[in-house]
Short mmCIF file of C-alpha atoms and ligand atoms in Angstrom, two decimals:
data_model
loop_
_atom_site.label_atom_id
_atom_site.label_comp_id
_atom_site.label_asym_id
_atom_site.label_seq_id
_atom_site.Cartn_x
_atom_site.Cartn_y
_atom_site.Cartn_z
CA MET R 507 0.00 0.00 0.00
CA ALA R 508 1.30 3.43 -0.94
CA HIS R 509 1.92 5.85 1.96
CA ASP R 510 -0.69 8.37 0.81
CA GLN R 511 -3.46 5.79 0.60
CA ILE R 512 -5.66 4.85 3.54
CA SER R 513 -7.26 1.39 3.68
CA ILE R 514 -10.95 0.89 4.58
CA PRO R 515 -10.12 -1.14 7.74
CA LEU R 516 -7.77 1.61 8.90
CA LEU R 517 -10.43 4.24 8.24
CA LEU R 518 -13.00 2.25 10.25
CA PHE R 519 -10.49 1.87 13.09
CA LEU R 520 -9.87 5.64 13.17
CA ILE R 521 -13.60 6.43 13.22
CA CYS R 522 -14.16 3.97 16.10
CA THR R 523 -11.22 5.32 18.08
CA LEU R 524 -12.35 8.93 17.70
CA SER R 525 -15.92 8.20 18.75
CA ALA R 526 -14.71 6.16 21.72
CA ALA R 527 -12.63 9.14 22.82
CA THR R 528 -15.71 11.37 22.63
CA VAL R 529 -17.76 8.91 24.69
CA ASN R 530 -15.00 8.67 27.28
CA HIS R 531 -14.86 12.42 27.64
CA ALA R 532 -18.64 12.60 28.07
CA THR R 533 -18.53 9.81 30.67
CA LEU R 534 -15.79 11.59 32.60
CA THR R 535 -17.66 14.88 32.65
CA GLY R 536 -20.84 13.12 33.71
CA LYS R 537 -19.15 11.11 36.40
CA PHE R 538 -17.08 13.81 38.03
CA GLY R 539 -19.32 16.81 37.31
CA GLU R 540 -18.14 20.23 38.41
CA ASN R 541 -15.68 18.86 40.93
CA GLY R 542 -14.16 16.70 38.22
CA ALA R 543 -13.49 19.81 36.21
CA MET R 544 -11.67 21.29 39.20
CA LYS R 545 -9.70 18.14 39.71
CA ARG R 546 -8.62 18.11 36.10
CA LYS R 547 -7.44 21.69 36.45
CA LEU R 548 -5.43 20.78 39.54
CA LEU R 549 -3.95 17.87 37.63
CA ASP R 550 -3.27 20.15 34.69
CA ASN R 551 -1.12 22.13 37.08
CA GLY R 552 0.88 18.95 37.48
CA LEU R 553 0.64 18.99 41.29
CA GLY R 554 0.62 15.95 43.51
CA GLN R 555 1.40 13.42 40.81
CA THR R 556 3.47 11.79 43.54
CA PRO R 557 3.13 12.46 47.30
CA GLN R 558 4.46 15.82 48.40
CA MET R 559 7.89 15.97 50.04
CA GLY R 560 9.27 18.73 52.20
CA TRP R 561 9.37 20.09 55.75
CA ASN R 562 6.74 21.58 58.06
CA SER R 563 7.37 23.62 61.20
CA TYR R 564 4.65 22.23 63.47
CA ASN R 565 6.02 18.97 64.91
CA HIS R 566 9.24 20.52 66.18
CA PHE R 567 8.48 24.26 66.39
CA PRO R 568 4.81 24.71 67.22
CA CYS R 569 4.24 28.48 67.31
CA LYS R 570 7.98 29.18 67.38
CA LEU R 571 8.37 30.49 63.87
CA SER R 572 10.74 33.19 62.67
CA GLU R 573 12.20 34.51 59.49
CA GLU R 574 15.64 33.39 60.59
CA LEU R 575 14.44 29.86 61.30
CA ILE R 576 12.83 29.49 57.88
CA HIS R 577 15.95 30.83 56.16
CA GLN R 578 18.12 28.38 58.04
CA ILE R 579 15.80 25.45 57.35
CA ALA R 580 15.81 26.28 53.63
CA ASP R 581 19.61 26.53 53.72
CA ALA R 582 19.85 23.17 55.51
CA MET R 583 17.48 21.49 53.08
CA VAL R 584 19.93 22.29 50.31
CA SER R 585 23.26 21.91 52.12
CA THR R 586 22.37 18.48 53.57
CA GLY R 587 21.47 17.16 50.12
CA LEU R 588 17.84 16.52 51.14
CA SER R 589 16.46 18.84 48.46
CA ALA R 590 18.29 16.88 45.77
CA LEU R 591 16.41 13.78 46.99
CA GLY R 592 13.05 15.45 46.33
CA TYR R 593 12.22 17.33 49.56
CA GLU R 594 11.05 20.61 48.06
CA TYR R 595 8.39 22.35 50.18
CA ILE R 596 9.27 24.52 53.18
CA ASN R 597 5.93 24.85 54.96
CA LEU R 598 4.98 27.30 57.70
CA ASP R 599 2.30 26.02 60.05
CA ASP R 600 0.09 27.89 62.51
CA CYS R 601 1.08 31.21 64.19
CA TRP R 602 2.66 33.14 61.29
CA ALA R 603 0.08 35.99 61.18
CA GLU R 604 -1.12 38.84 63.37
CA LEU R 605 -4.37 38.19 65.23
CA ASN R 606 -6.10 41.01 63.35
CA ARG R 607 -6.50 41.59 59.63
CA ASP R 608 -5.53 45.02 58.23
CA SER R 609 -8.08 47.75 57.43
CA LYS R 610 -8.73 46.11 54.02
CA GLY R 611 -9.32 42.71 55.58
CA ASN R 612 -5.98 41.23 54.49
CA LEU R 613 -4.00 38.74 56.53
CA VAL R 614 -0.86 40.34 57.92
CA PRO R 615 2.37 38.46 58.69
CA LYS R 616 3.37 38.84 62.33
CA ALA R 617 5.82 41.74 62.26
CA SER R 618 7.77 40.60 65.32
CA ILE R 619 8.78 37.30 63.64
CA PHE R 620 8.53 38.05 59.91
CA PRO R 621 9.72 41.69 59.72
CA SER R 622 10.56 41.44 56.01
CA GLY R 623 7.13 40.08 55.08
CA MET R 624 6.01 36.98 53.23
CA LYS R 625 6.97 38.00 49.72
CA ALA R 626 10.57 38.42 50.80
CA LEU R 627 10.43 35.07 52.60
CA ALA R 628 9.02 33.37 49.50
CA ASN R 629 11.73 34.98 47.38
CA TYR R 630 14.39 33.65 49.72
CA VAL R 631 12.98 30.10 49.66
CA HIS R 632 12.59 30.24 45.87
CA SER R 633 16.16 31.49 45.49
CA LYS R 634 17.26 28.16 47.00
CA GLY R 635 15.34 26.24 44.33
CA LEU R 636 12.66 25.29 46.88
CA LYS R 637 8.95 26.00 47.25
CA ILE R 638 7.12 27.65 50.12
CA GLY R 639 3.94 26.55 51.88
CA ILE R 640 1.66 28.39 54.26
CA TYR R 641 -1.12 27.49 56.70
CA ALA R 642 -4.67 28.77 57.07
CA ASP R 643 -7.88 27.56 58.65
CA ALA R 644 -11.37 26.83 57.29
CA GLY R 645 -12.98 28.48 60.30
CA THR R 646 -13.00 31.81 62.10
CA LEU R 647 -9.71 31.34 64.00
CA THR R 648 -6.78 28.98 63.61
CA CYS R 649 -6.26 26.21 66.16
CA SER R 650 -3.71 28.22 68.16
CA LYS R 651 -6.21 31.12 68.25
CA THR R 652 -3.34 33.45 67.42
CA MET R 653 -4.42 34.27 63.89
CA PRO R 654 -7.68 34.72 61.96
CA GLY R 655 -9.29 31.91 59.99
CA SER R 656 -10.18 32.18 56.31
CA LEU R 657 -13.89 31.32 56.50
CA ASN R 658 -15.67 33.85 54.25
CA TYR R 659 -12.29 35.30 53.24
CA GLU R 660 -11.36 32.46 50.90
CA GLU R 661 -10.91 34.51 47.70
CA GLN R 662 -9.12 37.34 49.41
CA ASP R 663 -6.72 35.07 51.28
CA ALA R 664 -6.03 32.87 48.24
CA ASN R 665 -5.21 36.01 46.26
CA THR R 666 -2.94 37.22 49.05
CA PHE R 667 -1.09 33.89 49.09
CA ALA R 668 -0.72 33.92 45.30
CA SER R 669 0.55 37.52 45.36
CA TRP R 670 3.23 36.51 47.86
CA GLY R 671 4.34 33.60 45.65
CA ILE R 672 3.04 30.82 47.92
CA ASP R 673 3.15 27.31 46.41
CA TYR R 674 1.27 25.20 48.98
CA LEU R 675 -1.60 25.65 51.40
CA LYS R 676 -2.36 23.47 54.42
CA TYR R 677 -5.96 24.23 55.37
CA ASP R 678 -6.97 23.37 58.95
CA ASN R 679 -10.39 22.78 60.54
CA CYS R 680 -10.63 24.62 63.88
CA HIS R 681 -13.47 26.98 64.90
CA ASN R 682 -15.57 25.97 61.91
CA ASN R 683 -19.02 26.81 63.36
CA GLY R 684 -20.18 23.27 62.51
CA LEU R 685 -20.40 24.11 58.81
CA SER R 686 -20.00 21.33 56.26
CA PRO R 687 -16.35 20.58 55.47
CA GLN R 688 -17.18 19.72 51.87
CA GLU R 689 -18.42 23.25 51.35
CA ARG R 690 -15.72 25.03 53.32
CA TYR R 691 -12.89 23.09 51.72
CA SER R 692 -14.37 23.40 48.20
CA ASN R 693 -14.62 27.16 48.57
CA MET R 694 -10.91 27.45 49.21
CA SER R 695 -10.16 24.98 46.42
CA LYS R 696 -12.04 27.16 43.92
CA ALA R 697 -10.40 30.31 45.28
CA LEU R 698 -6.94 28.80 44.87
CA LEU R 699 -7.69 27.70 41.31
CA ASN R 700 -9.03 31.15 40.49
CA THR R 701 -5.72 32.77 41.44
CA GLY R 702 -4.17 31.11 38.40
CA ARG R 703 -1.12 30.17 40.46
CA PRO R 704 -0.45 26.43 40.93
CA ILE R 705 -0.87 25.99 44.69
CA PHE R 706 -0.71 22.51 46.19
CA TYR R 707 -3.81 22.11 48.35
CA SER R 708 -3.52 20.00 51.50
CA LEU R 709 -6.76 19.47 53.43
CA CYS R 710 -6.33 19.13 57.19
CA GLU R 711 -9.79 18.07 58.30
CA TRP R 712 -8.38 15.27 60.56
CA GLY R 713 -10.35 12.55 58.74
CA GLN R 714 -13.55 13.54 60.55
CA ASP R 715 -15.90 13.41 57.58
CA ASN R 716 -14.10 10.60 55.74
CA PRO R 717 -12.41 13.03 53.32
CA ALA R 718 -10.91 10.17 51.28
CA THR R 719 -14.39 9.67 49.84
CA TRP R 720 -14.82 13.26 48.62
CA ALA R 721 -11.58 15.22 48.77
CA SER R 722 -9.81 13.87 45.70
CA SER R 723 -11.95 16.15 43.55
CA ILE R 724 -10.94 19.16 45.65
CA GLY R 725 -7.38 18.83 46.84
CA ASN R 726 -4.04 17.10 46.47
CA SER R 727 -3.99 15.44 49.91
CA TRP R 728 -6.26 15.07 52.91
CA ARG R 729 -5.51 14.18 56.51
CA THR R 730 -7.07 10.87 57.54
CA THR R 731 -6.23 11.18 61.25
CA GLY R 732 -5.89 13.51 64.20
CA ASP R 733 -2.45 14.86 65.11
CA ILE R 734 0.49 12.49 65.35
CA LYS R 735 2.61 12.52 68.51
CA ASP R 736 6.22 11.45 68.75
CA THR R 737 5.40 8.03 70.24
CA TRP R 738 5.22 4.45 68.97
CA GLU R 739 1.52 4.18 69.92
CA SER R 740 0.58 7.35 68.10
CA MET R 741 2.60 6.49 64.99
CA THR R 742 1.27 2.91 64.69
CA SER R 743 -2.33 4.00 65.22
CA ARG R 744 -2.01 6.75 62.55
CA ALA R 745 -0.68 4.08 60.15
CA ASP R 746 -3.69 1.82 60.84
CA LEU R 747 -6.30 4.59 60.61
CA ASN R 748 -4.85 5.72 57.30
CA ASP R 749 -4.63 2.19 55.92
CA VAL R 750 -8.43 1.86 55.74
CA TRP R 751 -8.54 4.42 52.92
CA ALA R 752 -5.80 2.94 50.74
CA SER R 753 -7.94 2.44 47.66
CA TYR R 754 -8.83 6.15 47.47
CA ALA R 755 -5.26 7.41 46.98
CA GLY R 756 -3.58 7.93 43.64
CA PRO R 757 -1.75 10.43 41.46
CA GLY R 758 -3.17 13.88 42.18
CA GLY R 759 -4.62 13.04 45.63
CA TRP R 760 -3.10 11.29 48.65
CA ASN R 761 -4.16 10.05 52.07
CA ASP R 762 -2.24 11.91 54.77
CA PRO R 763 -1.62 10.18 58.13
CA ASP R 764 0.19 13.37 59.32
CA MET R 765 3.76 14.55 59.22
CA LEU R 766 6.92 12.68 60.11
CA GLU R 767 8.27 12.63 63.66
CA VAL R 768 11.58 11.01 62.63
CA GLY R 769 14.42 12.79 64.42
CA ASN R 770 12.35 14.37 67.20
CA GLY R 771 13.63 11.99 69.87
CA GLY R 772 10.52 10.20 71.13
CA MET R 773 11.08 6.89 69.34
CA SER R 774 14.01 4.51 68.86
CA THR R 775 15.92 4.35 65.58
CA GLU R 776 14.13 1.10 64.63
CA GLU R 777 10.75 2.66 65.43
CA TYR R 778 11.61 5.64 63.25
CA ARG R 779 12.78 3.27 60.50
CA SER R 780 9.34 1.62 60.68
CA HIS R 781 7.63 5.05 60.64
CA PHE R 782 9.53 6.17 57.54
CA SER R 783 9.16 2.82 55.73
CA ILE R 784 5.40 2.57 56.29
CA TRP R 785 4.82 6.22 55.34
CA ALA R 786 6.82 5.65 52.14
CA LEU R 787 4.97 2.43 51.29
CA ALA R 788 1.57 4.00 52.04
CA LYS R 789 2.33 6.86 49.62
CA ALA R 790 1.97 9.31 52.49
CA PRO R 791 3.32 12.85 52.20
CA LEU R 792 6.96 12.84 53.32
CA LEU R 793 6.95 16.05 55.32
CA LEU R 794 9.91 16.18 57.67
CA GLY R 795 9.07 17.37 61.16
CA CYS R 796 12.46 17.57 62.87
CA ASP R 797 15.08 20.28 63.10
CA ILE R 798 17.02 19.45 59.95
CA ARG R 799 19.67 22.05 60.89
CA SER R 800 20.93 19.80 63.66
CA MET R 801 19.76 16.25 62.89
CA ASP R 802 22.11 13.43 63.86
CA ASN R 803 23.61 10.96 61.39
CA GLU R 804 21.05 8.24 62.13
CA THR R 805 18.18 10.61 61.38
CA PHE R 806 19.82 11.75 58.16
CA GLU R 807 20.46 8.16 57.13
CA LEU R 808 16.76 7.32 57.55
CA LEU R 809 15.39 10.40 55.80
CA SER R 810 17.83 10.27 52.92
CA ASN R 811 17.33 6.63 51.87
CA LYS R 812 16.95 7.06 48.13
CA GLU R 813 15.56 3.57 47.54
CA VAL R 814 12.82 4.03 50.15
CA ILE R 815 11.97 7.48 48.76
CA GLU R 816 11.71 5.93 45.29
CA VAL R 817 8.99 3.57 46.55
CA ASN R 818 7.05 6.58 47.85
CA GLN R 819 7.52 8.48 44.61
CA ASP R 820 6.84 5.53 42.28
CA LYS R 821 4.87 6.71 39.27
CA LEU R 822 2.16 4.04 39.62
CA GLY R 823 1.02 5.81 42.81
CA ALA R 824 -0.68 2.79 44.41
CA GLN R 825 -0.89 2.99 48.21
CA GLY R 826 0.64 -0.08 49.83
CA LYS R 827 -1.41 -1.59 52.64
CA LYS R 828 -1.53 -4.17 55.40
CA VAL R 829 -2.05 -7.53 53.67
CA LYS R 830 -1.41 -9.95 56.53
CA LYS R 831 -1.47 -9.83 60.31
CA THR R 832 -0.51 -12.63 62.67
CA GLY R 833 -0.75 -11.21 66.17
CA ASP R 834 1.43 -8.13 65.91
CA LEU R 835 3.54 -9.48 63.06
CA GLU R 836 2.47 -7.71 59.92
CA VAL R 837 3.09 -7.75 56.20
CA TRP R 838 2.41 -4.51 54.30
CA SER R 839 2.65 -4.49 50.54
CA GLY R 840 1.64 -2.76 47.33
CA PRO R 841 2.31 -2.82 43.61
CA LEU R 842 4.96 -0.64 41.99
CA SER R 843 5.49 0.27 38.35
CA ASP R 844 7.07 -2.36 36.05
CA ASN R 845 5.36 -5.26 37.83
CA ARG R 846 7.48 -4.83 40.92
CA VAL R 847 6.12 -5.22 44.43
CA ALA R 848 7.06 -3.28 47.58
CA VAL R 849 6.98 -5.17 50.87
CA VAL R 850 7.47 -4.23 54.51
CA LEU R 851 7.80 -7.00 57.09
CA TRP R 852 6.88 -5.16 60.30
CA ASN R 853 7.37 -6.58 63.77
CA ARG R 854 5.08 -4.69 66.12
CA GLU R 855 5.73 -7.15 68.95
CA SER R 856 8.17 -6.43 71.76
CA SER R 857 10.63 -9.21 70.93
CA GLU R 858 12.45 -10.45 67.84
CA ALA R 859 10.40 -12.66 65.51
CA THR R 860 10.35 -14.28 62.09
CA ILE R 861 7.89 -12.88 59.58
CA ILE R 862 6.82 -14.70 56.42
CA ALA R 863 5.08 -13.25 53.37
CA ASP R 864 3.78 -15.90 50.98
CA TRP R 865 3.47 -15.04 47.30
CA SER R 866 -0.32 -15.24 47.68
CA ASP R 867 -0.13 -12.48 50.35
CA LEU R 868 1.69 -10.27 47.89
CA GLY R 869 -0.47 -10.90 44.82
CA LEU R 870 2.34 -12.81 43.11
CA ASN R 871 1.86 -15.94 41.01
CA SER R 872 2.66 -19.13 42.92
CA SER R 873 5.34 -19.93 40.32
CA ALA R 874 6.95 -16.45 40.47
CA VAL R 875 10.70 -16.22 40.93
CA VAL R 876 11.84 -12.84 42.21
CA ASP R 877 14.93 -10.88 43.17
CA ALA R 878 14.43 -9.14 46.50
CA ARG R 879 16.20 -5.84 47.05
CA ASP R 880 16.57 -5.03 50.75
CA LEU R 881 16.16 -1.25 50.83
CA TRP R 882 17.79 -0.75 54.22
CA THR R 883 20.87 -3.00 53.82
CA HIS R 884 21.14 -2.13 50.12
CA SER R 885 21.71 -5.76 49.17
CA THR R 886 19.86 -8.16 46.88
CA ILE R 887 18.73 -11.74 47.45
CA TYR R 888 18.45 -13.42 44.06
CA SER R 889 15.91 -15.92 42.69
CA ILE R 890 13.55 -16.44 45.61
CA ARG R 891 10.54 -18.75 45.24
CA ASP R 892 7.28 -19.13 47.21
CA GLN R 893 7.87 -16.75 50.11
CA LEU R 894 9.90 -13.95 51.63
CA LYS R 895 11.05 -14.66 55.16
CA ALA R 896 13.11 -12.65 57.62
CA THR R 897 13.93 -12.32 61.28
CA VAL R 898 13.00 -8.85 62.42
CA GLU R 899 13.90 -7.08 65.67
CA ALA R 900 11.21 -5.74 68.01
CA HIS R 901 9.43 -2.64 66.63
CA ALA R 902 11.67 -2.84 63.54
CA CYS R 903 10.95 -3.62 59.92
CA LYS R 904 12.57 -4.90 56.76
CA MET R 905 11.65 -3.26 53.49
CA TYR R 906 12.04 -4.82 50.04
CA VAL R 907 11.30 -4.30 46.40
CA LEU R 908 10.60 -7.58 44.62
CA THR R 909 11.32 -7.80 40.90
CA PRO R 910 9.87 -10.88 39.20
CA HIS R 911 12.13 -12.52 36.60
C1 GAL Q 583 -4.00 21.06 64.08
C2 GAL Q 583 -3.36 20.34 62.90
C3 GAL Q 583 -1.87 20.30 63.15
C4 GAL Q 583 -1.33 21.70 63.28
C5 GAL Q 583 -2.08 22.45 64.40
C6 GAL Q 583 -1.68 23.90 64.46
O1 GAL Q 583 -5.37 21.13 63.88
O2 GAL Q 583 -3.89 19.07 62.78
O3 GAL Q 583 -1.22 19.60 62.12
O4 GAL Q 583 -1.47 22.37 62.06
O5 GAL Q 583 -3.48 22.37 64.20
O6 GAL Q 583 -2.33 24.59 65.48
#
């Protein structure tokens, strides 16, 4: 057939393909409605295709913000090499603003701690190749009661944030007058989109109204739990509460079991290794919550594990979950791109134990032969059949990527 001729079968194929594309578009619009349109715009901005990575002030510096601190954190993010591993957002939490708005109703940065203002701060963070996040509240006051909330000021505040060059908003839920979260959080979502600036939108509604079921059309991540504390009990319970919603996460919108406590001193190194491994596997936001200016080597080693970060940032974006539990011995697992499988063998008991994951637990064919990469020892066990088995210390975990032959 000459190149400039088109055969009848090819013509028919093209007609069918084009009409199928039209039907698909109509189905999408019908299914997702107005919210779907918003979601597509958020996705068009390219945000949240993988879970967000960065730092937030709250876990280590609640209400102890300053311009100098944020400068130094941004400097440390770069000088430690963490930014090169993907940690990009420097996020201010509660307490950055004056209690009163100005005469035009604008939010005002607290002059005693941010004398140069937010635009200058954003410029500084941007000059380091990083992005800057801010915090606001979908009620009348923030949780600390030291700054105003954004309820009924959504457009104005979103425009203020955009004018400062803000890249990320965490939107909290205190003092909300009992109004519906769907409405309050949608209003800010629309306001952010209307600014025309791509602003990552992180809903912090504490999982109260099951946001996993509605927030993916509004924002890029949603908290599934109340606040984490720097303890084993708090961390493990956040992991379990978040796990229930695994099927709702995916590129563009992530379940958020709260920020990392690694490096804050309340857990052992093995407990922090478990914390970081499970957050990575569960495609949770990796928002550092320690003082990265002075972290010790062990903390840095945990937070900078490239192979673990790669599981979190895998392009398939499937949240790994708990697939087997025998007492407090657990297997967590999820699919990765290229038919690989991520696995965490997690010993939540208080003494050493052997944990076994059978291929059937991991969704692998019974005849599969795999190479298992141990992401913490950086070594590979070749050609394993039937099951993955390891002895794991108390409160510790082993984390693997399995590649079938
Ligand atoms: C809580 C929120 C925390 C932190 C705190 C600030 O509601 O869950 O992550 O932002 O408010 O006051």
